[in-house]
Amino acid sequence: MIDYGRLLEMAIEKLPDSYAPYSHFHCSAMLLCSDGTVFHGMNIENAAYTPTICAERCAIFKAVSEGHRDFVAIAVVGCSEEFLETEDFKREHRLPKGGGESGPCGVCRQVMQEFCDPERFDIILGHSADDYTVYKLKDLYPHAFGPADLGL
Ligand code: THU
């Protein structure tokens, strides 16, 4: 099974692929399934803005549409377009220390909640393969809406 540092590094390596001509903010996510399969997602923007999809949901929807629903963790990264041109990024695949961690938006947390056990699912945020923090979904998304709220 791939380790979390490598999962984050793979997400960083894919940042240039993100399609972000409007925000110029590149996001990338690597989703790890319990059988070791990895799915990549990136933000894909749209001139009409609202059809934009985030990196995390892109990865989760790719996985679910391929028959995977048992998820262990997701590594999420984001950075500005300018940063992709720096030597730091090109040489080291290291994100800016001062830039902070790019956490998943609320909509993506809700989609994670749909498919993942919030007590066990790990969200990996950080700057490089040896500099990251692991959060449980339950800590990033407390009091989530779920089937129980629908009386199910
Ligand atoms: N974005 C993501 O891909 N994931 C998030 O969790 C937050 C935001 C994207 C959406 C948009 O393309 C850009 O970042 C700026 O909001």
PDB file of N, CA and C in Angstrom, residues 65-128:
ATOM      1  N   SER A  65     -17.573   5.976 -10.177  1.00  0.00           N
ATOM      2  CA  SER A  65     -18.065   5.574 -11.500  1.00  0.00           C
ATOM      3  C   SER A  65     -17.325   4.362 -12.048  1.00  0.00           C
ATOM      4  N   GLU A  66     -16.182   4.044 -11.430  1.00  0.00           N
ATOM      5  CA  GLU A  66     -15.431   2.842 -11.836  1.00  0.00           C
ATOM      6  C   GLU A  66     -15.675   1.683 -10.866  1.00  0.00           C
ATOM      7  N   GLY A  67     -16.675   1.841  -9.979  1.00  0.00           N
ATOM      8  CA  GLY A  67     -17.059   0.729  -9.103  1.00  0.00           C
ATOM      9  C   GLY A  67     -16.363   0.693  -7.755  1.00  0.00           C
ATOM     10  N   HIS A  68     -15.598   1.757  -7.415  1.00  0.00           N
ATOM     11  CA  HIS A  68     -14.909   1.798  -6.114  1.00  0.00           C
ATOM     12  C   HIS A  68     -15.700   2.657  -5.126  1.00  0.00           C
ATOM     13  N   ARG A  69     -15.863   2.123  -3.900  1.00  0.00           N
ATOM     14  CA  ARG A  69     -16.557   2.905  -2.866  1.00  0.00           C
ATOM     15  C   ARG A  69     -15.897   2.787  -1.502  1.00  0.00           C
ATOM     16  N   ASP A  70     -14.822   2.015  -1.417  1.00  0.00           N
ATOM     17  CA  ASP A  70     -14.183   1.788  -0.122  1.00  0.00           C
ATOM     18  C   ASP A  70     -12.888   2.605  -0.076  1.00  0.00           C
ATOM     19  N   PHE A  71     -12.976   3.802   0.530  1.00  0.00           N
ATOM     20  CA  PHE A  71     -11.865   4.742   0.476  1.00  0.00           C
ATOM     21  C   PHE A  71     -11.136   4.849   1.812  1.00  0.00           C
ATOM     22  N   VAL A  72      -9.807   4.968   1.720  1.00  0.00           N
ATOM     23  CA  VAL A  72      -8.947   5.049   2.903  1.00  0.00           C
ATOM     24  C   VAL A  72      -8.551   6.495   3.195  1.00  0.00           C
ATOM     25  N   ALA A  73      -8.161   7.212   2.149  1.00  0.00           N
ATOM     26  CA  ALA A  73      -7.595   8.552   2.353  1.00  0.00           C
ATOM     27  C   ALA A  73      -7.614   9.356   1.065  1.00  0.00           C
ATOM     28  N   ILE A  74      -7.513  10.679   1.238  1.00  0.00           N
ATOM     29  CA  ILE A  74      -7.344  11.563   0.079  1.00  0.00           C
ATOM     30  C   ILE A  74      -6.284  12.611   0.417  1.00  0.00           C
ATOM     31  N   ALA A  75      -5.352  12.822  -0.515  1.00  0.00           N
ATOM     32  CA  ALA A  75      -4.362  13.896  -0.370  1.00  0.00           C
ATOM     33  C   ALA A  75      -4.825  15.058  -1.236  1.00  0.00           C
ATOM     34  N   VAL A  76      -4.832  16.251  -0.656  1.00  0.00           N
ATOM     35  CA  VAL A  76      -5.360  17.431  -1.357  1.00  0.00           C
ATOM     36  C   VAL A  76      -4.323  18.550  -1.329  1.00  0.00           C
ATOM     37  N   VAL A  77      -4.054  19.128  -2.510  1.00  0.00           N
ATOM     38  CA  VAL A  77      -3.118  20.263  -2.569  1.00  0.00           C
ATOM     39  C   VAL A  77      -3.649  21.338  -3.512  1.00  0.00           C
ATOM     40  N   GLY A  78      -3.185  22.544  -3.300  1.00  0.00           N
ATOM     41  CA  GLY A  78      -3.565  23.647  -4.174  1.00  0.00           C
ATOM     42  C   GLY A  78      -2.481  24.706  -4.160  1.00  0.00           C
ATOM     43  N   CYS A  79      -2.315  25.397  -5.299  1.00  0.00           N
ATOM     44  CA  CYS A  79      -1.357  26.505  -5.331  1.00  0.00           C
ATOM     45  C   CYS A  79      -1.668  27.422  -6.513  1.00  0.00           C
ATOM     46  N   SER A  80      -1.089  28.606  -6.471  1.00  0.00           N
ATOM     47  CA  SER A  80      -1.333  29.575  -7.545  1.00  0.00           C
ATOM     48  C   SER A  80      -0.594  29.155  -8.816  1.00  0.00           C
ATOM     49  N   GLU A  81      -1.099  29.656  -9.934  1.00  0.00           N
ATOM     50  CA  GLU A  81      -0.475  29.375 -11.233  1.00  0.00           C
ATOM     51  C   GLU A  81       0.977  29.860 -11.263  1.00  0.00           C
ATOM     52  N   GLU A  82       1.227  31.024 -10.654  1.00  0.00           N
ATOM     53  CA  GLU A  82       2.593  31.567 -10.660  1.00  0.00           C
ATOM     54  C   GLU A  82       3.562  30.625  -9.967  1.00  0.00           C
ATOM     55  N   PHE A  83       3.066  29.992  -8.895  1.00  0.00           N
ATOM     56  CA  PHE A  83       3.979  29.130  -8.143  1.00  0.00           C
ATOM     57  C   PHE A  83       4.461  27.945  -8.968  1.00  0.00           C
ATOM     58  N   LEU A  84       3.610  27.504  -9.911  1.00  0.00           N
ATOM     59  CA  LEU A  84       3.997  26.359 -10.750  1.00  0.00           C
ATOM     60  C   LEU A  84       5.219  26.664 -11.608  1.00  0.00           C
ATOM     61  N   GLU A  85       5.492  27.971 -11.809  1.00  0.00           N
ATOM     62  CA  GLU A  85       6.633  28.376 -12.638  1.00  0.00           C
ATOM     63  C   GLU A  85       7.917  28.519 -11.831  1.00  0.00           C
ATOM     64  N   THR A  86       7.836  28.403 -10.524  1.00  0.00           N
ATOM     65  CA  THR A  86       9.042  28.610  -9.701  1.00  0.00           C
ATOM     66  C   THR A  86       9.939  27.371  -9.744  1.00  0.00           C
ATOM     67  N   GLU A  87      11.217  27.613  -9.483  1.00  0.00           N
ATOM     68  CA  GLU A  87      12.182  26.503  -9.442  1.00  0.00           C
ATOM     69  C   GLU A  87      11.864  25.562  -8.293  1.00  0.00           C
ATOM     70  N   ASP A  88      11.347  26.140  -7.191  1.00  0.00           N
ATOM     71  CA  ASP A  88      10.969  25.332  -6.019  1.00  0.00           C
ATOM     72  C   ASP A  88       9.989  24.229  -6.421  1.00  0.00           C
ATOM     73  N   PHE A  89       9.017  24.627  -7.223  1.00  0.00           N
ATOM     74  CA  PHE A  89       8.025  23.640  -7.649  1.00  0.00           C
ATOM     75  C   PHE A  89       8.619  22.691  -8.687  1.00  0.00           C
ATOM     76  N   LYS A  90       9.237  23.242  -9.708  1.00  0.00           N
ATOM     77  CA  LYS A  90       9.726  22.425 -10.824  1.00  0.00           C
ATOM     78  C   LYS A  90      10.792  21.431 -10.378  1.00  0.00           C
ATOM     79  N   ARG A  91      11.695  21.874  -9.494  1.00  0.00           N
ATOM     80  CA  ARG A  91      12.812  21.022  -9.070  1.00  0.00           C
ATOM     81  C   ARG A  91      12.424  20.082  -7.943  1.00  0.00           C
ATOM     82  N   GLU A  92      11.721  20.637  -6.934  1.00  0.00           N
ATOM     83  CA  GLU A  92      11.504  19.897  -5.681  1.00  0.00           C
ATOM     84  C   GLU A  92      10.085  19.379  -5.496  1.00  0.00           C
ATOM     85  N   HIS A  93       9.153  19.874  -6.304  1.00  0.00           N
ATOM     86  CA  HIS A  93       7.741  19.530  -6.085  1.00  0.00           C
ATOM     87  C   HIS A  93       7.317  19.823  -4.656  1.00  0.00           C
ATOM     88  N   ARG A  94       7.760  20.995  -4.185  1.00  0.00           N
ATOM     89  CA  ARG A  94       7.477  21.397  -2.812  1.00  0.00           C
ATOM     90  C   ARG A  94       6.599  22.638  -2.859  1.00  0.00           C
ATOM     91  N   LEU A  95       5.507  22.644  -2.103  1.00  0.00           N
ATOM     92  CA  LEU A  95       4.595  23.798  -2.114  1.00  0.00           C
ATOM     93  C   LEU A  95       5.069  24.852  -1.130  1.00  0.00           C
ATOM     94  N   PRO A  96       4.661  26.123  -1.348  1.00  0.00           N
ATOM     95  CA  PRO A  96       5.181  27.206  -0.496  1.00  0.00           C
ATOM     96  C   PRO A  96       4.800  27.024   0.961  1.00  0.00           C
ATOM     97  N   LYS A  97       5.802  27.163   1.816  1.00  0.00           N
ATOM     98  CA  LYS A  97       5.594  26.969   3.248  1.00  0.00           C
ATOM     99  C   LYS A  97       4.580  27.965   3.788  1.00  0.00           C
ATOM    100  N   GLY A  98       4.742  29.231   3.364  1.00  0.00           N
ATOM    101  CA  GLY A  98       3.869  30.286   3.872  1.00  0.00           C
ATOM    102  C   GLY A  98       2.454  30.203   3.322  1.00  0.00           C
ATOM    103  N   GLY A  99       2.276  29.458   2.250  1.00  0.00           N
ATOM    104  CA  GLY A  99       0.978  29.410   1.571  1.00  0.00           C
ATOM    105  C   GLY A  99      -0.090  28.671   2.337  1.00  0.00           C
ATOM    106  N   GLY A 100       0.307  27.907   3.312  1.00  0.00           N
ATOM    107  CA  GLY A 100      -0.668  27.167   4.115  1.00  0.00           C
ATOM    108  C   GLY A 100      -1.208  25.951   3.408  1.00  0.00           C
ATOM    109  N   GLU A 101      -2.010  25.197   4.103  1.00  0.00           N
ATOM    110  CA  GLU A 101      -2.631  23.998   3.537  1.00  0.00           C
ATOM    111  C   GLU A 101      -3.932  24.387   2.858  1.00  0.00           C
ATOM    112  N   SER A 102      -4.226  23.707   1.760  1.00  0.00           N
ATOM    113  CA  SER A 102      -5.448  24.005   1.031  1.00  0.00           C
ATOM    114  C   SER A 102      -6.480  22.928   1.365  1.00  0.00           C
ATOM    115  N   GLY A 103      -7.366  23.243   2.298  1.00  0.00           N
ATOM    116  CA  GLY A 103      -8.353  22.264   2.760  1.00  0.00           C
ATOM    117  C   GLY A 103      -9.513  22.116   1.797  1.00  0.00           C
ATOM    118  N   PRO A 104     -10.201  20.977   1.854  1.00  0.00           N
ATOM    119  CA  PRO A 104     -11.355  20.756   0.967  1.00  0.00           C
ATOM    120  C   PRO A 104     -12.501  21.717   1.281  1.00  0.00           C
ATOM    121  N   CYS A 105     -13.221  22.159   0.250  1.00  0.00           N
ATOM    122  CA  CYS A 105     -14.376  23.036   0.466  1.00  0.00           C
ATOM    123  C   CYS A 105     -15.512  22.228   1.111  1.00  0.00           C
ATOM    124  N   GLY A 106     -16.544  22.925   1.560  1.00  0.00           N
ATOM    125  CA  GLY A 106     -17.657  22.274   2.252  1.00  0.00           C
ATOM    126  C   GLY A 106     -18.398  21.261   1.388  1.00  0.00           C
ATOM    127  N   VAL A 107     -18.566  21.589   0.113  1.00  0.00           N
ATOM    128  CA  VAL A 107     -19.283  20.666  -0.780  1.00  0.00           C
ATOM    129  C   VAL A 107     -18.500  19.362  -0.908  1.00  0.00           C
ATOM    130  N   CYS A 108     -17.193  19.456  -1.039  1.00  0.00           N
ATOM    131  CA  CYS A 108     -16.372  18.241  -1.149  1.00  0.00           C
ATOM    132  C   CYS A 108     -16.398  17.442   0.150  1.00  0.00           C
ATOM    133  N   ARG A 109     -16.402  18.133   1.291  1.00  0.00           N
ATOM    134  CA  ARG A 109     -16.500  17.411   2.582  1.00  0.00           C
ATOM    135  C   ARG A 109     -17.819  16.650   2.652  1.00  0.00           C
ATOM    136  N   GLN A 110     -18.896  17.240   2.151  1.00  0.00           N
ATOM    137  CA  GLN A 110     -20.198  16.573   2.165  1.00  0.00           C
ATOM    138  C   GLN A 110     -20.175  15.338   1.253  1.00  0.00           C
ATOM    139  N   VAL A 111     -19.501  15.427   0.132  1.00  0.00           N
ATOM    140  CA  VAL A 111     -19.406  14.273  -0.779  1.00  0.00           C
ATOM    141  C   VAL A 111     -18.539  13.169  -0.144  1.00  0.00           C
ATOM    142  N   MET A 112     -17.476  13.566   0.538  1.00  0.00           N
ATOM    143  CA  MET A 112     -16.671  12.563   1.266  1.00  0.00           C
ATOM    144  C   MET A 112     -17.533  11.847   2.295  1.00  0.00           C
ATOM    145  N   GLN A 113     -18.357  12.630   2.997  1.00  0.00           N
ATOM    146  CA  GLN A 113     -19.249  12.089   4.033  1.00  0.00           C
ATOM    147  C   GLN A 113     -20.188  11.022   3.462  1.00  0.00           C
ATOM    148  N   GLU A 114     -20.578  11.187   2.214  1.00  0.00           N
ATOM    149  CA  GLU A 114     -21.503  10.251   1.572  1.00  0.00           C
ATOM    150  C   GLU A 114     -20.889   8.858   1.405  1.00  0.00           C
ATOM    151  N   PHE A 115     -19.574   8.837   1.131  1.00  0.00           N
ATOM    152  CA  PHE A 115     -18.956   7.562   0.768  1.00  0.00           C
ATOM    153  C   PHE A 115     -17.961   7.027   1.801  1.00  0.00           C
ATOM    154  N   CYS A 116     -17.568   7.865   2.769  1.00  0.00           N
ATOM    155  CA  CYS A 116     -16.470   7.461   3.659  1.00  0.00           C
ATOM    156  C   CYS A 116     -16.923   7.394   5.103  1.00  0.00           C
ATOM    157  N   ASP A 117     -16.274   6.533   5.872  1.00  0.00           N
ATOM    158  CA  ASP A 117     -16.514   6.474   7.314  1.00  0.00           C
ATOM    159  C   ASP A 117     -15.769   7.655   7.948  1.00  0.00           C
ATOM    160  N   PRO A 118     -16.503   8.632   8.512  1.00  0.00           N
ATOM    161  CA  PRO A 118     -15.842   9.839   9.008  1.00  0.00           C
ATOM    162  C   PRO A 118     -14.868   9.584  10.166  1.00  0.00           C
ATOM    163  N   GLU A 119     -15.052   8.452  10.859  1.00  0.00           N
ATOM    164  CA  GLU A 119     -14.138   8.102  11.969  1.00  0.00           C
ATOM    165  C   GLU A 119     -12.803   7.578  11.439  1.00  0.00           C
ATOM    166  N   ARG A 120     -12.807   7.078  10.198  1.00  0.00           N
ATOM    167  CA  ARG A 120     -11.601   6.409   9.684  1.00  0.00           C
ATOM    168  C   ARG A 120     -10.967   7.107   8.485  1.00  0.00           C
ATOM    169  N   PHE A 121     -11.767   7.834   7.714  1.00  0.00           N
ATOM    170  CA  PHE A 121     -11.233   8.400   6.470  1.00  0.00           C
ATOM    171  C   PHE A 121     -10.230   9.527   6.768  1.00  0.00           C
ATOM    172  N   ASP A 122      -9.048   9.426   6.139  1.00  0.00           N
ATOM    173  CA  ASP A 122      -7.970  10.400   6.373  1.00  0.00           C
ATOM    174  C   ASP A 122      -7.889  11.426   5.247  1.00  0.00           C
ATOM    175  N   ILE A 123      -7.736  12.680   5.642  1.00  0.00           N
ATOM    176  CA  ILE A 123      -7.520  13.773   4.685  1.00  0.00           C
ATOM    177  C   ILE A 123      -6.107  14.308   4.926  1.00  0.00           C
ATOM    178  N   ILE A 124      -5.283  14.213   3.891  1.00  0.00           N
ATOM    179  CA  ILE A 124      -3.863  14.544   4.019  1.00  0.00           C
ATOM    180  C   ILE A 124      -3.617  15.902   3.374  1.00  0.00           C
ATOM    181  N   LEU A 125      -3.139  16.845   4.177  1.00  0.00           N
ATOM    182  CA  LEU A 125      -2.863  18.198   3.677  1.00  0.00           C
ATOM    183  C   LEU A 125      -1.408  18.521   3.980  1.00  0.00           C
ATOM    184  N   GLY A 126      -0.738  19.189   3.073  1.00  0.00           N
ATOM    185  CA  GLY A 126       0.651  19.521   3.368  1.00  0.00           C
ATOM    186  C   GLY A 126       1.385  20.128   2.203  1.00  0.00           C
ATOM    187  N   HIS A 127       2.714  20.135   2.344  1.00  0.00           N
ATOM    188  CA  HIS A 127       3.575  20.855   1.396  1.00  0.00           C
ATOM    189  C   HIS A 127       4.500  19.962   0.590  1.00  0.00           C
ATOM    190  N   SER A 128       4.803  18.772   1.122  1.00  0.00           N
ATOM    191  CA  SER A 128       5.729  17.873   0.423  1.00  0.00           C
ATOM    192  C   SER A 128       5.602  16.484   1.031  1.00  0.00           C
TER     193      SER A 128
END
